[in-house]
C-alpha cells in the first residue's frame, strides 16, 4: 500500500479527482461555513469566560479556535464567490464562446491593449480555476501559519511565567533568571530567523554557510511551530510561480485586514466605555442588577446596585485560581501535597489526596479563610471596614467570596468602595488596588 502512490492507476485517479474536485470544494465549503457560523458564538463566549477568569490555557485554546474559525470563514466565503464566478463564466462560454475582438469593432489601440491584457476567455476561466483550487488549500495553510505564530508566542510566555514570574513565586532566583533570559533570547532570535526565512521563501536554506547555522534552529522551531505537520503543503505551494505570487498577495491582504479591524470610532477625548470602575466611571459589570447578558462578566467584584438603600452592603469577589495561589504563597502550610485543581478524571476519587484526615482538612479550611481575609481588605472612602469573606455562589452561579459591611452610619450621597490585595515584592508588602466601585446611599 505504501508504494501505491507511484502507480499509474493511482496517478490517473488523482488526475480525475482534480478535474472533479470543484464539486467537493463547494459542498465542503457550504457545510463548513454553516457549521463555523454556528460555532462562533459558542467559541467566543467560552473564550470570554476563560479570559475573564484568568484561565490562561483555556484562553489560549479558545482564542486559537476563534481566530481559526474566522480565517476559515473569510477564505471559504471568498472561495465560494470565486467558484460561483467560475461556474458563471463556464455557462457564458457555452452560450457565447470565446471573446471576438473583431466583433467589438474597437480602434486598433484598444483592441491591441485588450488582447494583450485579457487574452482569451479560456485564459480567464483557467485563472479563476487556479485561484479557486489554491485558495481552498490556502484556507487551511493560513490557519497553520497563525498557529505557528501563536505557539512561538506561547513558548516565549512559558519562559517568562516559569522562570521570571515574581507575583506568585516570591523573590526571583538568580539561576532561574539566567535560564529564563537565555531561553527568551533564544526564542526571540529563533523566531526572527524563522520569520525572515518565511518571508524570503527559504533564503536562509539556500546559502551553505547560513544554512548550517540555521539548520538546528529550523529543527527546534519545526517542533515549536508544528510545521512538520503541514510542510508538504508549504513546499508544494511555493514550488511554482503562481503559488509564490499568491503568497505575496495574500500576506499583505491579511495584514491589512487585521490592521483595519483595529479601527474604532471615538466619541470623546475624555470619556471611554468598558473602563474599570473608578471615582468617575461606573462599569455596569460591577453591579448585579445591571448584569443581564451571558457575556457580561464580573472582572473583580460586584455590589447589588449603584443605589444602596439598606443599612448594609453586600460585596462579592469572584473566585479565580490565582487567588488560591496567593493564599498558598502567604501561608505555605495550606498548600496540599497533591494539588486537586485542573482537569481531573471523575473515575478517581481525588478529594482525599493531600489531606490525611477530615479533621485536618477542616482546620486547614478555617486557616484558608483566615489567610484570605488577611490578604483582601475593603475600604469605603479610604476608611477600612472589617470584612469576613466566606465562599458562596452569586445568582449567576459564579463561585466567589462575599461579605456584608455595616454602613448604617454612612452618610447619604456618593461613596467609593475600594478592594485591595496585599502583594509581596522583594520582601516588601504593598497594597494593590483591585477595584474601585462607586455607589450612592439614600433612604428607601
XYZ file of N, CA, C and O in Angstrom, residues 159-333:
700
model
N 8.408 30.734 29.009
C 9.713 31.059 29.620
C 9.568 32.156 30.669
O 10.199 32.107 31.733
N 8.720 33.146 30.377
C 8.516 34.251 31.323
C 7.815 33.753 32.581
O 8.239 34.034 33.710
N 6.725 32.990 32.412
C 5.938 32.541 33.556
C 6.701 31.544 34.425
O 6.612 31.567 35.644
N 7.474 30.659 33.789
C 8.168 29.612 34.548
C 9.369 30.164 35.298
O 9.606 29.820 36.458
N 10.130 31.048 34.643
C 11.401 31.470 35.229
C 11.394 32.897 35.782
O 12.206 33.211 36.660
N 10.508 33.760 35.292
C 10.591 35.168 35.678
C 9.351 35.697 36.376
O 9.278 36.891 36.653
N 8.357 34.854 36.646
C 7.145 35.325 37.307
C 7.415 35.509 38.787
O 7.737 34.556 39.491
N 7.269 36.741 39.261
C 7.569 37.048 40.656
C 6.318 37.282 41.489
O 6.367 37.318 42.713
N 5.176 37.421 40.833
C 3.950 37.763 41.563
C 3.469 36.624 42.444
O 2.970 36.840 43.541
N 3.638 35.380 41.980
C 3.137 34.237 42.735
C 4.249 33.465 43.426
O 4.004 32.743 44.385
N 5.459 33.575 42.925
C 6.530 32.714 43.416
C 7.506 33.409 44.356
O 8.538 32.848 44.713
N 7.190 34.652 44.738
C 8.068 35.327 45.681
C 9.249 35.958 44.970
O 9.150 36.474 43.872
N 10.429 35.905 45.611
C 11.608 36.572 45.083
C 12.204 35.805 43.910
O 12.124 34.581 43.820
N 12.834 36.557 43.021
C 13.489 35.949 41.881
C 14.742 35.208 42.338
O 15.467 35.618 43.239
N 15.049 34.128 41.646
C 16.273 33.368 41.873
C 17.232 33.671 40.722
O 16.844 33.680 39.563
N 18.515 33.895 41.049
C 19.474 34.292 40.018
C 19.630 33.227 38.942
O 19.764 33.543 37.753
N 19.613 31.964 39.349
C 19.765 30.887 38.366
C 18.570 30.847 37.429
O 18.708 30.747 36.204
N 17.349 30.920 38.007
C 16.148 30.882 37.174
C 16.082 32.092 36.250
O 15.648 31.973 35.098
N 16.529 33.254 36.743
C 16.549 34.449 35.901
C 17.512 34.258 34.731
O 17.197 34.592 33.581
N 18.695 33.704 35.022
C 19.680 33.464 33.959
C 19.166 32.505 32.907
O 19.298 32.749 31.699
N 18.555 31.401 33.365
C 17.993 30.427 32.418
C 16.853 31.055 31.631
O 16.755 30.886 30.400
N 15.989 31.791 32.343
C 14.841 32.405 31.679
C 15.251 33.406 30.615
O 14.726 33.385 29.496
N 16.192 34.290 30.932
C 16.646 35.294 29.970
C 17.303 34.627 28.764
O 17.072 35.030 27.611
N 18.102 33.580 29.008
C 18.754 32.855 27.905
C 17.728 32.233 26.968
O 17.828 32.354 25.737
N 16.721 31.576 27.542
C 15.693 30.942 26.720
C 14.866 31.977 25.968
O 14.503 31.766 24.803
N 14.559 33.097 26.622
C 13.782 34.150 25.959
C 14.551 34.716 24.768
O 13.988 34.908 23.679
N 15.853 34.976 24.946
C 16.668 35.482 23.844
C 16.744 34.478 22.703
O 16.697 34.848 21.524
N 16.853 33.190 23.058
C 16.904 32.158 22.019
C 15.591 32.096 21.245
O 15.588 31.998 20.006
N 14.466 32.143 21.957
C 13.166 32.089 21.289
C 12.971 33.313 20.395
O 12.479 33.200 19.260
N 13.361 34.485 20.880
C 13.235 35.705 20.073
C 14.112 35.636 18.829
O 13.669 35.958 17.716
N 15.364 35.196 19.005
C 16.286 35.103 17.874
C 15.821 34.048 16.882
O 15.821 34.272 15.656
N 15.393 32.884 17.384
C 14.916 31.821 16.510
C 13.646 32.213 15.781
O 13.474 31.906 14.597
N 12.738 32.912 16.472
C 11.506 33.367 15.834
C 11.793 34.369 14.727
O 11.171 34.340 13.656
N 12.761 35.247 14.985
C 13.130 36.238 13.971
C 13.696 35.567 12.723
O 13.312 35.897 11.592
N 14.620 34.600 12.913
C 15.201 33.897 11.766
C 14.136 33.100 11.010
O 14.128 33.065 9.773
N 13.243 32.452 11.751
C 12.170 31.690 11.103
C 11.260 32.596 10.304
O 10.825 32.252 9.193
N 10.959 33.780 10.849
C 10.114 34.741 10.139
C 10.812 35.252 8.881
O 10.188 35.369 7.819
N 12.117 35.558 8.980
C 12.879 36.018 7.813
C 12.893 34.947 6.730
O 12.701 35.226 5.543
N 13.101 33.696 7.149
C 13.117 32.597 6.184
C 11.752 32.413 5.528
O 11.655 32.101 4.340
N 10.695 32.640 6.302
C 9.339 32.506 5.763
C 9.035 33.624 4.770
O 8.523 33.362 3.672
N 9.354 34.859 5.130
C 9.068 35.996 4.249
C 9.895 35.905 2.964
O 9.404 36.203 1.867
N 11.163 35.484 3.089
C 12.040 35.398 1.919
C 11.854 34.103 1.145
O 12.583 33.857 0.178
N 10.895 33.263 1.609
C 10.577 31.998 0.945
C 11.797 31.088 0.824
O 12.102 30.530 -0.223
N 12.501 30.947 1.971
C 13.580 29.961 2.067
C 14.964 30.487 1.772
O 15.857 29.703 1.436
N 15.196 31.811 1.930
C 16.514 32.367 1.632
C 17.600 31.759 2.518
O 18.709 31.467 2.047
N 17.295 31.548 3.815
C 18.306 31.025 4.733
C 18.657 29.571 4.439
O 19.688 29.081 4.894
N 17.822 28.885 3.691
C 18.111 27.484 3.337
C 18.972 27.369 2.086
O 19.487 26.292 1.772
N 19.134 28.477 1.343
C 19.841 28.439 0.060
C 21.335 28.668 0.207
O 22.123 28.132 -0.579
N 21.762 29.468 1.178
C 23.175 29.765 1.377
C 23.818 28.693 2.255
O 23.309 28.386 3.340
N 24.928 28.124 1.811
C 25.517 26.970 2.500
C 25.919 27.293 3.932
O 25.566 26.584 4.873
N 26.683 28.360 4.144
C 27.188 28.632 5.483
C 26.070 29.126 6.412
O 26.070 28.845 7.615
N 25.087 29.851 5.847
C 23.959 30.281 6.673
C 23.068 29.099 7.016
O 22.567 28.985 8.141
N 22.888 28.184 6.061
C 22.017 27.023 6.297
C 22.560 26.123 7.396
O 21.791 25.493 8.125
N 23.891 26.040 7.544
C 24.468 25.223 8.618
C 24.137 25.807 9.993
O 23.897 25.063 10.946
N 24.128 27.133 10.107
C 23.772 27.784 11.373
C 22.274 27.690 11.618
O 21.814 27.448 12.749
N 21.509 27.857 10.550
C 20.060 27.903 10.686
C 19.433 26.518 10.880
O 18.348 26.411 11.483
N 20.112 25.458 10.431
C 19.503 24.125 10.444
C 19.074 23.665 11.844
O 17.935 23.199 12.011
N 19.921 23.766 12.906
C 19.443 23.343 14.234
C 18.277 24.191 14.752
O 17.368 23.679 15.412
N 18.291 25.490 14.447
C 17.170 26.349 14.837
C 15.910 25.937 14.082
O 14.809 25.891 14.644
N 16.074 25.605 12.809
C 14.954 25.143 11.991
C 14.337 23.875 12.566
O 13.102 23.738 12.613
N 15.173 22.947 13.038
C 14.671 21.692 13.602
C 13.880 21.951 14.884
O 12.809 21.367 15.099
N 14.405 22.828 15.737
C 13.726 23.122 17.001
C 12.402 23.831 16.748
O 11.367 23.471 17.323
N 12.422 24.806 15.856
C 11.194 25.561 15.604
C 10.208 24.783 14.732
O 9.029 25.148 14.684
N 10.663 23.735 14.084
C 9.719 22.842 13.411
C 8.818 22.166 14.430
O 7.632 21.921 14.176
N 9.383 21.891 15.598
C 8.593 21.292 16.668
C 7.719 22.341 17.363
O 6.544 22.099 17.635
N 8.283 23.520 17.628
C 7.526 24.570 18.327
C 6.343 25.039 17.489
O 5.229 25.212 18.005
N 6.567 25.236 16.186
C 5.514 25.753 15.312
C 4.661 24.655 14.679
O 3.726 24.960 13.924
N 5.000 23.394 14.953
C 4.270 22.238 14.391
C 4.318 22.227 12.866
O 3.428 21.672 12.198
N 5.386 22.808 12.292
C 5.463 22.893 10.828
C 5.675 21.535 10.177
O 5.420 21.379 8.970
N 6.125 20.537 10.936
C 6.302 19.204 10.370
C 4.964 18.598 9.944
O 4.938 17.649 9.151
N 3.841 19.155 10.440
C 2.528 18.636 10.084
C 2.048 19.146 8.722
O 1.293 18.465 8.029
N 2.469 20.352 8.351
C 1.951 20.957 7.125
C 3.048 21.349 6.142
O 2.787 22.035 5.146
N 4.281 20.890 6.373
C 5.401 21.257 5.498
C 5.189 20.856 4.036
O 5.538 21.633 3.131
N 4.626 19.662 3.740
C 4.384 19.328 2.321
C 3.476 20.339 1.622
O 3.692 20.657 0.438
N 2.465 20.859 2.334
C 1.590 21.873 1.743
C 2.370 23.137 1.389
O 2.187 23.721 0.320
N 3.263 23.546 2.293
C 4.022 24.780 2.092
C 4.912 24.670 0.867
O 4.898 25.536 -0.025
N 5.711 23.607 0.800
C 6.668 23.488 -0.295
C 5.984 23.223 -1.632
O 6.477 23.660 -2.677
N 4.858 22.516 -1.608
C 4.121 22.325 -2.855
C 3.470 23.629 -3.307
O 3.257 23.858 -4.497
N 3.175 24.485 -2.347
C 2.581 25.783 -2.658
C 3.618 26.744 -3.230
O 3.297 27.597 -4.068
N 4.869 26.613 -2.781
C 5.909 27.576 -3.154
C 6.797 27.105 -4.294
O 7.724 27.833 -4.676
N 6.564 25.896 -4.823
C 7.472 25.397 -5.857
C 7.083 25.850 -7.268
O 7.668 25.388 -8.242
N 6.083 26.741 -7.371
C 5.740 27.272 -8.693
C 5.494 28.773 -8.575
O 5.247 29.305 -7.496
N 5.554 29.430 -9.740
C 5.463 30.893 -9.748
C 4.101 31.379 -9.269
O 4.004 32.386 -8.567
N 3.043 30.659 -9.617
C 1.697 31.092 -9.221
C 1.545 31.073 -7.699
O 0.986 31.999 -7.105
N 2.046 30.007 -7.050
C 1.960 29.921 -5.597
C 2.743 31.017 -4.913
O 2.281 31.622 -3.938
N 3.948 31.302 -5.409
C 4.752 32.379 -4.825
C 4.064 33.729 -4.977
O 4.030 34.532 -4.046
N 3.499 33.978 -6.166
C 2.833 35.257 -6.400
C 1.610 35.410 -5.502
O 1.365 36.484 -4.931
N 0.862 34.323 -5.339
C -0.328 34.381 -4.498
C 0.026 34.607 -3.031
O -0.663 35.336 -2.317
N 1.132 33.984 -2.578
C 1.549 34.179 -1.181
C 1.954 35.620 -0.932
O 1.672 36.179 0.135
N 2.601 36.252 -1.910
C 2.981 37.657 -1.754
C 1.754 38.559 -1.729
O 1.763 39.617 -1.102
N 0.682 38.144 -2.411
C -0.536 38.943 -2.438
C -1.336 38.773 -1.154
O -1.800 39.747 -0.550
N -1.484 37.513 -0.707
C -2.378 37.220 0.412
C -1.844 37.714 1.752
O -2.612 38.188 2.587
N -0.540 37.598 1.977
C 0.014 38.001 3.279
C -0.222 39.492 3.546
O -0.730 39.857 4.617
N 0.098 40.408 2.601
C -0.238 41.824 2.855
C -1.733 42.063 3.015
O -2.151 42.926 3.788
N -2.555 41.286 2.266
C -4.006 41.444 2.390
C -4.463 41.104 3.798
O -5.254 41.837 4.413
N -3.950 40.011 4.360
C -4.332 39.622 5.716
C -3.815 40.615 6.751
O -4.507 40.923 7.723
N -2.604 41.119 6.542
C -2.075 42.131 7.457
C -2.945 43.387 7.407
O -3.259 43.999 8.443
N -3.378 43.775 6.209
C -4.242 44.949 6.062
C -5.590 44.723 6.728
O -6.134 45.631 7.377
N -6.149 43.509 6.592
C -7.429 43.198 7.230
C -7.314 43.280 8.745
O -8.174 43.854 9.424
N -6.233 42.697 9.285
C -6.020 42.761 10.731
C -5.876 44.197 11.192
O -6.409 44.603 12.239
N -5.141 45.013 10.407
C -4.956 46.420 10.761
C -6.283 47.171 10.724
O -6.561 48.008 11.595
N -7.136 46.874 9.731
C -8.425 47.559 9.621
C -9.342 47.226 10.796
O -10.166 48.054 11.202
N -9.217 46.025 11.343
C -10.051 45.653 12.488
C -9.684 46.417 13.754
O -10.429 46.381 14.738
N -8.526 47.091 13.752
C -8.122 47.858 14.938
C -8.777 49.233 14.996
O -8.663 49.913 16.007
N -9.448 49.655 13.919
C -10.072 50.974 13.896
C -11.363 50.968 14.705
O -12.205 50.082 14.562
N -11.509 51.957 15.551
C -12.739 52.165 16.311
C -13.077 53.654 16.285
O -12.179 54.503 16.147
N -14.353 53.947 16.435
C -14.799 55.341 16.437
C -14.855 55.847 17.877
O -15.514 55.257 18.726
N -14.136 56.921 18.157
C -14.099 57.503 19.497
C -15.031 58.708 19.558
O -14.964 59.609 18.716
N -15.887 58.701 20.568
C -16.868 59.769 20.711
C -16.347 60.943 21.528
O -16.879 62.042 21.434
N -15.339 60.724 22.349
C -14.886 61.780 23.252
C -13.395 61.657 23.495
O -12.809 60.575 23.380
N -12.781 62.781 23.833
C -11.369 62.790 24.200
C -11.145 62.330 25.641
O -10.047 61.910 25.994
N -12.180 62.415 26.459
C -12.028 62.139 27.878
C -12.883 60.965 28.366
O -12.613 60.397 29.419
N -13.925 60.634 27.627
C -14.830 59.573 28.052
C -14.590 58.320 27.225
O -14.341 58.400 26.020
N -14.688 57.172 27.879
C -14.457 55.901 27.205
C -15.271 54.819 27.888
O -15.380 54.780 29.109
N -15.846 53.932 27.082
C -16.623 52.830 27.623
C -15.727 51.657 28.016
O -14.581 51.555 27.597
N -16.310 50.758 28.842
C -15.663 49.496 29.241
C -14.387 49.692 30.041
O -13.517 48.813 30.062
N -14.238 50.839 30.693
C -13.123 51.022 31.611
C -13.466 50.375 32.949
O -14.637 50.202 33.289
N -12.470 50.012 33.750
C -12.778 49.554 35.116
C -13.431 50.673 35.914
O -13.174 51.857 35.670
N -14.266 50.307 36.849
C -14.942 51.312 37.682
C -13.929 52.133 38.473
O -12.877 51.636 38.883
N -14.259 53.394 38.675
C -13.384 54.306 39.427
C -14.257 55.374 40.063
O -15.484 55.266 40.076
N -13.628 56.425 40.593
C -14.397 57.509 41.190
C -15.266 58.243 40.172
O -16.267 58.863 40.534
N -14.880 58.152 38.869
C -15.590 58.928 37.844
C -16.239 58.050 36.781
O -16.800 58.571 35.812
N -16.176 56.749 36.929
C -16.805 55.861 35.946
C -17.381 54.642 36.658
O -16.684 54.012 37.473
N -18.619 54.303 36.332
C -19.286 53.144 36.939
C -19.497 52.078 35.867
O -20.361 52.219 35.000
N -18.675 51.051 35.898
C -18.802 49.959 34.938
C -20.000 49.092 35.303
O -20.112 48.637 36.439
N -20.914 48.833 34.366
C -22.115 48.030 34.685
C -21.802 46.634 35.220
O -22.606 46.060 35.957
N -20.632 46.089 34.865
C -20.285 44.738 35.301
C -19.940 44.655 36.788
O -19.653 43.567 37.289
N -19.952 45.788 37.473
C -19.711 45.787 38.921
C -21.012 45.845 39.733
O -20.950 45.947 40.962
N -22.153 45.757 39.028
C -23.437 45.851 39.715
C -24.318 44.674 39.294
O -24.577 44.473 38.097
N -24.786 43.900 40.273
C -25.544 42.676 39.990
C -26.789 42.941 39.149
O -27.125 42.159 38.256
N -27.486 44.027 39.431
C -28.752 44.279 38.723
C -28.555 44.748 37.286
O -29.513 44.824 36.523
N -27.318 45.059 36.893
C -27.038 45.504 35.524
C -26.405 44.416 34.670
O -26.175 44.621 33.472
N -26.087 43.274 35.279
C -25.515 42.155 34.530
C -26.672 41.323 33.992
O -27.345 40.608 34.730
N -26.900 41.399 32.690
C -28.078 40.765 32.091
C -27.734 39.786 30.971
O -28.544 38.929 30.640
N -26.548 39.902 30.379
C -26.196 39.054 29.244
C -25.173 37.998 29.648
O -24.500 38.126 30.666
N -25.060 36.973 28.803
C -24.120 35.889 29.081
C -22.674 36.366 29.068
O -21.839 35.839 29.797
N -22.379 37.344 28.218
C -21.002 37.823 28.115
C -20.746 39.074 28.961
O -19.770 39.789 28.731
N -21.632 39.360 29.913
C -21.369 40.404 30.909
C -20.665 39.741 32.091
O -21.290 39.068 32.908
N -19.360 39.924 32.172
C -18.572 39.197 33.153
C -18.140 40.094 34.307
O -17.890 41.285 34.132
N -18.041 39.474 35.466
C -17.530 40.164 36.652
C -16.015 40.190 36.569
O -15.381 39.136 36.524
N -15.448 41.367 36.551
C -13.994 41.459 36.458
C -13.329 41.126 37.790
O -12.431 40.303 37.853
N -13.760 41.783 38.833
C -13.180 41.549 40.158
C -14.277 41.327 41.186
O -14.315 40.295 41.863
N -15.179 42.306 41.317
C -16.168 42.255 42.385
C -17.453 42.948 41.949
O -17.473 43.704 40.959
N -18.514 42.692 42.718
C -19.803 43.343 42.461
C -20.457 43.750 43.777
O -20.160 43.196 44.839
N -21.371 44.717 43.663
C -22.280 45.065 44.741
C -23.690 45.003 44.153
O -23.841 44.938 42.927
N -24.741 44.987 44.960
C -26.093 44.775 44.414
C -26.520 45.785 43.347
O -27.099 45.412 42.336
N -26.240 47.076 43.556
C -26.670 48.087 42.595
C -25.909 49.388 42.848
O -25.130 49.488 43.809
N -26.138 50.367 41.994
C -25.498 51.672 42.190
C -26.077 52.413 43.383
O -25.359 53.145 44.065
N -27.366 52.230 43.612
C -28.047 52.903 44.719
C -28.310 51.893 45.830
O -28.954 50.866 45.610
N -27.799 52.169 47.012
C -27.965 51.290 48.176
C -28.895 51.983 49.174
O -28.613 53.099 49.633
N -30.001 51.326 49.510
C -30.958 51.892 50.466
C -30.987 51.120 51.779
O -31.661 51.542 52.722
N -30.265 50.010 51.848
C -30.207 49.223 53.085
C -29.113 49.745 53.998
O -28.269 50.567 53.605
N -29.108 49.227 55.229
C -28.083 49.622 56.200
C -26.845 48.753 56.102
O -25.949 48.845 56.939
N -26.789 47.896 55.099
C -25.626 47.030 54.896
C -25.298 46.989 53.405
O -26.128 47.303 52.550
N -24.077 46.596 53.115
C -23.612 46.499 51.733
C -23.029 45.114 51.505
O -22.101 44.700 52.196
N -23.598 44.413 50.531
C -23.103 43.087 50.161
C -22.005 43.224 49.110
O -22.214 43.817 48.055
N -20.812 42.679 49.407
C -19.665 42.729 48.492
C -19.315 41.309 48.075
O -19.112 40.442 48.928
N -19.254 41.086 46.761
C -18.937 39.760 46.224
C -17.680 39.859 45.368
O -17.597 40.685 44.465
N -16.682 39.014 45.677
C -15.458 38.933 44.883
C -15.472 37.603 44.140
O -15.600 36.539 44.760
N -15.368 37.651 42.817
C -15.396 36.427 42.022
C -14.104 35.649 42.238
O -13.013 36.211 42.365
N -14.232 34.314 42.318
C -13.066 33.459 42.560
C -12.276 33.246 41.276
O -12.835 33.004 40.212
N -10.952 33.321 41.406
C -10.033 32.983 40.324
C -8.906 32.133 40.906
O -8.532 32.305 42.065
N -8.371 31.224 40.104
C -7.365 30.285 40.597
C -6.142 31.002 41.151
O -5.480 30.494 42.051
N -5.824 32.171 40.615
C -4.666 32.915 41.097
C -4.839 33.329 42.563
O -3.849 33.514 43.287
N -6.089 33.461 43.019
C -6.335 33.811 44.413
C -5.808 32.717 45.337
O -5.185 32.995 46.368
N -6.054 31.480 44.966
C -5.586 30.369 45.801
C -4.067 30.255 45.769
O -3.439 29.904 46.767
N -3.463 30.553 44.613
C -2.001 30.562 44.530
C -1.417 31.586 45.499
O -0.388 31.338 46.135
N -2.079 32.731 45.614
C -1.580 33.767 46.522
C -1.773 33.363 47.985
O -0.952 33.689 48.839
N -2.874 32.672 48.272
C -3.082 32.165 49.632
C -1.965 31.206 49.993
O -1.407 31.247 51.099
N -1.602 30.306 49.069
C -0.510 29.367 49.311
C 0.821 30.092 49.476
O 1.675 29.675 50.260
N 0.994 31.196 48.735
C 2.226 31.952 48.819
C 2.381 32.619 50.187
O 3.488 32.704 50.733
N 1.263 33.072 50.764
C 1.297 33.710 52.076
C 1.327 32.683 53.206
O 1.867 32.957 54.279
N 0.739 31.546 52.988
C 0.680 30.521 54.032
C 1.094 29.186 53.417
O 0.262 28.467 52.860
N 2.385 28.866 53.488
C 2.923 27.671 52.835
C 2.288 26.387 53.366
O 2.192 25.390 52.652
N 1.839 26.402 54.622
C 1.276 25.189 55.214
C -0.064 24.789 54.626
O -0.525 23.661 54.826
